[in-house]
Every structure is written in structure tokens, then in C-alpha cells.
CSV table of C-alpha atoms in Angstrom, one decimal:
chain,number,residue,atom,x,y,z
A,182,UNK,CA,116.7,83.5,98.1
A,183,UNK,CA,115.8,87.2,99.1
A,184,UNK,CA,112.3,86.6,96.9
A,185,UNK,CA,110.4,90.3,96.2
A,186,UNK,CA,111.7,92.7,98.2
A,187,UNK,CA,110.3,96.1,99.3
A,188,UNK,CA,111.5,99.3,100.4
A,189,UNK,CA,111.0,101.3,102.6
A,190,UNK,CA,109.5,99.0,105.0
A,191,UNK,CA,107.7,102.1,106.9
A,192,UNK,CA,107.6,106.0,105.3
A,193,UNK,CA,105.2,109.3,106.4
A,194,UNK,CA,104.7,111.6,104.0
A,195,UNK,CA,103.0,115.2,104.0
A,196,UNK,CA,100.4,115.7,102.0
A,197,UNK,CA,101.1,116.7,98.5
A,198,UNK,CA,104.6,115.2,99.0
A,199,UNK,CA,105.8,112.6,96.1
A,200,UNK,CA,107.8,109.1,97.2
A,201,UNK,CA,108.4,106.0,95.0
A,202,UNK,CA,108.1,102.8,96.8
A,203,UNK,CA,110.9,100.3,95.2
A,204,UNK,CA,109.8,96.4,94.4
A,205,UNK,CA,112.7,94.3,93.0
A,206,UNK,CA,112.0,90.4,92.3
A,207,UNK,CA,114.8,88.0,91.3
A,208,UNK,CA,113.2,84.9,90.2
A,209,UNK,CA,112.7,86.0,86.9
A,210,UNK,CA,108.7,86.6,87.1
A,211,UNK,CA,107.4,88.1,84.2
A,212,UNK,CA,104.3,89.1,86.1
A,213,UNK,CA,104.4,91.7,88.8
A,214,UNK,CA,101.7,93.5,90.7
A,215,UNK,CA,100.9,96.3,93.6
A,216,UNK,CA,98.1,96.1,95.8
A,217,UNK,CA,97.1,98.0,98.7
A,218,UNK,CA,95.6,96.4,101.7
A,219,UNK,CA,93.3,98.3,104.0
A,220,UNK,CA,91.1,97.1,107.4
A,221,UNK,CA,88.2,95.4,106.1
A,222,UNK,CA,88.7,95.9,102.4
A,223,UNK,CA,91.3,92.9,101.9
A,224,UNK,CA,93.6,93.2,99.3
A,225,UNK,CA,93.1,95.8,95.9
A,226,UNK,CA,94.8,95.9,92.8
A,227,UNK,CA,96.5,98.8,91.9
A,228,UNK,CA,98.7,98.0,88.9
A,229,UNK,CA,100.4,95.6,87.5
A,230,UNK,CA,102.7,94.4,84.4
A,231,UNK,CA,102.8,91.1,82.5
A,232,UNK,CA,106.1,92.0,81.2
A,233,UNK,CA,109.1,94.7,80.6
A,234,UNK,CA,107.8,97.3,79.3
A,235,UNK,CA,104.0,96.5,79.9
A,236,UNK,CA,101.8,97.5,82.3
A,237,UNK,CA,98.3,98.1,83.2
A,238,UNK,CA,95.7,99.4,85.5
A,239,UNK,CA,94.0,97.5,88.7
A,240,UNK,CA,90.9,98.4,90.5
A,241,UNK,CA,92.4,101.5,91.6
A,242,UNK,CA,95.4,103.1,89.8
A,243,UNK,CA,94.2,106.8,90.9
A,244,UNK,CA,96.9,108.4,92.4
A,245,UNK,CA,99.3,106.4,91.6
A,246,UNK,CA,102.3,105.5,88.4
A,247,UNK,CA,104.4,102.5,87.9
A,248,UNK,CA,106.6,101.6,85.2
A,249,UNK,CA,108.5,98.2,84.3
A,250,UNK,CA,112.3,99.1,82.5
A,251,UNK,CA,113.7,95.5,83.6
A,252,UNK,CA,111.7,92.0,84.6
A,253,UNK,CA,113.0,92.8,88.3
A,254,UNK,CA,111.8,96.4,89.2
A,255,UNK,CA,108.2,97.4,89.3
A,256,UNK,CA,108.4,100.7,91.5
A,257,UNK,CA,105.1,102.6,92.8
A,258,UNK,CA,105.0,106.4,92.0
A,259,UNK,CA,102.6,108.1,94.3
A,260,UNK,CA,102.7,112.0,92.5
A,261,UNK,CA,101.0,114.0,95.3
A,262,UNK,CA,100.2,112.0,98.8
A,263,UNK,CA,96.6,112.6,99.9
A,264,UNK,CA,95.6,110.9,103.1
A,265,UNK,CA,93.2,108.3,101.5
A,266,UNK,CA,96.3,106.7,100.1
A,267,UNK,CA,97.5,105.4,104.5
A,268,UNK,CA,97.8,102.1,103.9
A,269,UNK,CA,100.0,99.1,103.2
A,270,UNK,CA,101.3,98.1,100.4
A,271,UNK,CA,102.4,95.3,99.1
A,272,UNK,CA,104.2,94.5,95.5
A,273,UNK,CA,104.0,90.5,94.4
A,274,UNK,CA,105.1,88.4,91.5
A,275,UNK,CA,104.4,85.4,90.2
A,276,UNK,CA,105.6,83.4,86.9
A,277,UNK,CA,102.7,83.1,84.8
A,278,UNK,CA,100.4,85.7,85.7
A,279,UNK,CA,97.2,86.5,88.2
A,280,UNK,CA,96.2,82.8,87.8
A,281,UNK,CA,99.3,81.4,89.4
A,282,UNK,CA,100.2,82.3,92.9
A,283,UNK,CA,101.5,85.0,93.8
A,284,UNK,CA,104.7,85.7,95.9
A,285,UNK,CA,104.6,88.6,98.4
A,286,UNK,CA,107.1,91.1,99.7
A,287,UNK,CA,107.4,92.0,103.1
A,288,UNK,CA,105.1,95.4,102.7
A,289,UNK,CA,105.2,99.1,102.9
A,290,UNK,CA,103.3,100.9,105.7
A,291,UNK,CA,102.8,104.4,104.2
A,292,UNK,CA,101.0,107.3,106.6
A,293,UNK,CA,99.9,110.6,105.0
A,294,UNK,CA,99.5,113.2,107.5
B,949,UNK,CA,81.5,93.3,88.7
B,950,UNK,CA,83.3,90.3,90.5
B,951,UNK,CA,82.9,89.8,94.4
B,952,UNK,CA,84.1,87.2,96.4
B,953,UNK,CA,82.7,87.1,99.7
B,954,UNK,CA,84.2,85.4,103.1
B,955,UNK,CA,82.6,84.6,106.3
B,956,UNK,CA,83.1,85.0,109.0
B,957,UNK,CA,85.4,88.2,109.4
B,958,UNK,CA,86.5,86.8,112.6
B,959,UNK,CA,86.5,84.0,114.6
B,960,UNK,CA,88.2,83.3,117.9
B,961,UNK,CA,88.9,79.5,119.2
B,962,UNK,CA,90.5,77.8,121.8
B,963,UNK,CA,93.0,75.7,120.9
B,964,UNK,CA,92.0,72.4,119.8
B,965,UNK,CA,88.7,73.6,117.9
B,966,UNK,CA,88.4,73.2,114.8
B,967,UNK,CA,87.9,76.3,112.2
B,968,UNK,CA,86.0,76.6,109.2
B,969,UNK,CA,86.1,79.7,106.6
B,970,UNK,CA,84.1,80.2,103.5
B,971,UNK,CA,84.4,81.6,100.3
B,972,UNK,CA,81.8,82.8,98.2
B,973,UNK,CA,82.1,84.1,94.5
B,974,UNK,CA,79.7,86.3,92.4
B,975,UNK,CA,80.9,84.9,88.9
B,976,UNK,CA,82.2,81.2,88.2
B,977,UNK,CA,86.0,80.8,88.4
B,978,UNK,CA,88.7,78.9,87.1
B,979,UNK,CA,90.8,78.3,90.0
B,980,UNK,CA,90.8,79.7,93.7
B,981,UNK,CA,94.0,80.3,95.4
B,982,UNK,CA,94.4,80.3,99.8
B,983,UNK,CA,96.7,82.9,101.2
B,984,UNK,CA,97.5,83.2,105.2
B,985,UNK,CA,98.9,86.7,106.6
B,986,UNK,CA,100.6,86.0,110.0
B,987,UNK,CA,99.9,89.6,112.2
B,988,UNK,CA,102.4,92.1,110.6
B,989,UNK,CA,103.0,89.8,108.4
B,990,UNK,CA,102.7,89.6,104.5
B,991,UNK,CA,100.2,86.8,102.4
B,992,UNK,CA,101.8,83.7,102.1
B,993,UNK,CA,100.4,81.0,99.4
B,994,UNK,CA,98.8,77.8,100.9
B,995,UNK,CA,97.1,76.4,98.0
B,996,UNK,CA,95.5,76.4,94.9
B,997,UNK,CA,92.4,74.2,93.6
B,998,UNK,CA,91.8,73.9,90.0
B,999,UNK,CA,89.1,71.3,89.4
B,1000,UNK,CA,85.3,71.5,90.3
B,1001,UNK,CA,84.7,69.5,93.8
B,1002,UNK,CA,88.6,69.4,94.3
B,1003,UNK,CA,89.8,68.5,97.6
B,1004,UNK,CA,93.1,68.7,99.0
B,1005,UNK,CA,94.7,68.3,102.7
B,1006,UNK,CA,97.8,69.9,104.0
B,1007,UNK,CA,98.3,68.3,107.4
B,1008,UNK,CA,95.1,69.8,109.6
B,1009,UNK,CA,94.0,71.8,106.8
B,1010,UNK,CA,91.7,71.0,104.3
B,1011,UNK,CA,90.6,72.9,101.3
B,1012,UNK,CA,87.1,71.9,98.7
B,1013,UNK,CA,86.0,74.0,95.9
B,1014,UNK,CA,82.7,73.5,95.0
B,1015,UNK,CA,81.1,71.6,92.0
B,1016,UNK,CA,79.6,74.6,90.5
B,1017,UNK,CA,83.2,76.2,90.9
B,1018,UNK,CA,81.6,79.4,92.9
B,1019,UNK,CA,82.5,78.1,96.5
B,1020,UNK,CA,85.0,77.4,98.4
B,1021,UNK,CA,86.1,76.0,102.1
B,1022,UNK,CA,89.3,75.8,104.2
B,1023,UNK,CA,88.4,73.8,107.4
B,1024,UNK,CA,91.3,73.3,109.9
B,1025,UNK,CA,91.2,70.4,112.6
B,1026,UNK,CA,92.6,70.9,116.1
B,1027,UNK,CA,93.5,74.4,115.8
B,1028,UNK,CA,96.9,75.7,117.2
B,1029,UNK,CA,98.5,78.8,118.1
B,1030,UNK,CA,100.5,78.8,115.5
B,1031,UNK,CA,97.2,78.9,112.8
B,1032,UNK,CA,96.9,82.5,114.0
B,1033,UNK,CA,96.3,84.8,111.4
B,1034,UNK,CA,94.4,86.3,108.9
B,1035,UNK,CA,93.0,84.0,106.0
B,1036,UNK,CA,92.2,85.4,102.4
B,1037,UNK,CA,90.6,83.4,99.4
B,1038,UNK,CA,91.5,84.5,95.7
B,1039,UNK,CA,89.2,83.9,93.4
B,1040,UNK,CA,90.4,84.0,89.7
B,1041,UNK,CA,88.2,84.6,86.7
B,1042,UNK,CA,89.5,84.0,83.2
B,1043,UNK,CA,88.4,85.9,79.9
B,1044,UNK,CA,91.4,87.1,78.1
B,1045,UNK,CA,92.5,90.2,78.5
B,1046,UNK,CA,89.4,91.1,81.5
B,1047,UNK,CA,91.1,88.0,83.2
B,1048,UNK,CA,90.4,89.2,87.0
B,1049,UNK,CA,91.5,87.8,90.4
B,1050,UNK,CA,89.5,89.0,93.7
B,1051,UNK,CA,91.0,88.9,97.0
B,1052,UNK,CA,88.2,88.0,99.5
B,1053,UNK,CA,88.1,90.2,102.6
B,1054,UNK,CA,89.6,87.5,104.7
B,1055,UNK,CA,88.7,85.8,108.0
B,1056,UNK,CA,90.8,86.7,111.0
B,1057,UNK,CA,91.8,83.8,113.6
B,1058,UNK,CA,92.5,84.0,117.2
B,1059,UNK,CA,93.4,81.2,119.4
B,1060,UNK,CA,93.6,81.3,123.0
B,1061,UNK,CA,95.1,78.1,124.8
């Protein structure tokens, strides 16, 4: 059962350098979701998608693009990497939506220098 | 907008103690969901509680949401070293399409033998 899986598991980036961080479920979960976690701020929606072809902003989408082509893949498209945007991230599904729990990958630790 | 407070931010034990962590909510919810986040680690799902003045055990720990559905508690009993970790309440709101869950800040326990 490899669950949702993220890659790469650590990446530093220049600023004003572009990446895609990949997310790939495969237990079928219609919902998917990234969040970006930072020291003392918990955990903050940036997008997510209630279906293929579908998705949708969180609390803070600047910066950042996703799109959903299959039910498994929800990759994160940072354009141009500022600094603000060192964190962790983490991608999670679940099978109903945000009122169901949600399954976590294993995280992304980005650094913009 | 919708906040969900957690206190404390940190609390350090010896093993044995017990452990309490609350969670507070600006807006009434329809169900709040327990994560734990080992260090380095990703969330994991504990538990969710539905039902105003639910309560529900898992072994040492024990979870109540509150009768007016704003609260929330996870107490754990004889704390080990393997309770270690960072715990984060979710507090989802329902409302259609402005459906919303909030990720508490978390509260961060040590135990020292």
C-alpha cells in the first residue's frame, strides 16, 4: 500500500527558479489537497481538487498552480521561487472531501535561497 | 474568518504524566478531526468526533468535543515516549461550497523518562 506519495522528499531552489512538486495517490480519492506547514503557523491550505479536472483555491494559492488530469496526480507548480515559499509541504487525500480524514504523504522540504 | 485555537504550544512531561491539549474554535463545527506528527514526520489521523459531547478512547487517549460543538480535548494518561510529537486539531465547518477545515497550530510534546 504505498498510500500518497511525494516527490522530491528534499529540493533548494534559487530564487526565481520554477520546480513542480509531484503527489500521486492510489486509493482512488476523489479529493486531494496541498498544504504548506510552517513553525508556529500549523498547517495552510493551498489548493485542492474535489475531482479530475477540478480544482480550487486554499488560504493561500499565491505563488503557486496545480492541476488534476487523472484522480491520482495533483502536482504543485511553484512559477518563480521567492524565499517566503521555505517550507514543507505536504499533499493529502481523502475519499469524501475536507470532512473526512485526510491521508498524508511523507512531505517536501523546499529551501529558496 | 474561521480560527481554531490550541493550547498549549508546548508542553514537556515526564513519563508517566498525564497530558492534556485543547482546542478552541471561533465558528461552530460539524466535526473535528485529531492528527499526530511524529518529529520529521508527516500528520497521521487519530480520530474524528461527530456528535456534540462525543467521547471516545483509544487506549490512553481520550478525545471530548464539546456540547456547544466549539471545543475540543485530547487528554492522554500515563504518557510514554513513544506519545512524542506534535498534536494538531481540525476543525471542520460546513456551508456548501465555503465548506472550510482549520488546522489548529498544534501542541508539541516532549517526554523525558
Amino acid at each position: 500500500n504505498a498510500g500518497v506519495t511525494q516527490t522530491p522528499k528534499f529540493q533548494v531552489l534559487k530564487t526565481g527558479q520554477s520546480m513542480t512538486l509531484q503527489c500521486a495517490q492510489d486509493m482512488n480519492h476523489e479529493y486531494m489537497s496541498w498544504y504548506r506547514q510552517d513553525p508556529g503557523m500549523g498547517l495552510r491550505l493551498i489548493h485542492y481538487s474535489v475531482g479530475a479536472g477540478i480544482t480550487d483555491q486554499g488560504e493561500v494559492p499565491n505563488g503557486y498552480n496545480v492541476s488534476r488530469s487523472t484522480t491520482e496526480d495533483f502536482p504543485l507548480r511553484l512559477l518563480s521561487a521567492a524565499p517566503s515559499q521555505t517550507s514543507v509541504y505536504f499533499c493529502a487525500s481523502s475519499p469524501q472531501g475536507r470532512h473526512s480524514p485526510l491521508h498524508f504523504g511523507n512531505g517536501t522540504r523546499l529551501t529558496v535561497t | 474568518g474561521q480560527q481554531v485555537m490550541q493550547i498549549p504550544q508546548y508542553q514537556h512531561v515526564q513519563e508517566g504524566e498525564d497530558f492534556t491539549t485543547y482546542c478552541n474554535s471561533s465558528t461552530t463545527l460539524s466535526n473535528i478531526q485529531w492528527y499526530k506528527q511524529r518529529p520529521g514526520g508527516h500528520p497521521v489521523f487519530l480520530i474524528q468526533l461527530v456528535k456534540s459531547g462525543e467521547v471516545k478512547k483509544q487506549k490512553r487517549l481520550t478525545f471530548q468535543f464539546g456540547e456547544a460543538k466549539k471545543n475540543s480535548s485530547l487528554h492522554i494518561t500515563a504518557t510514554q515516549t513513544t506519545d512524542v510529537g506534535t498534536y494538531f486539531c481540525a476543525g471542520f465547518r460546513s456551508g456548501g461550497t465555503a465548506s472550510k477545515l482549520t488546522f489548529g497550530t498544534g501542541t508539541r510534546l516532549q517526554v523525558t523518562l
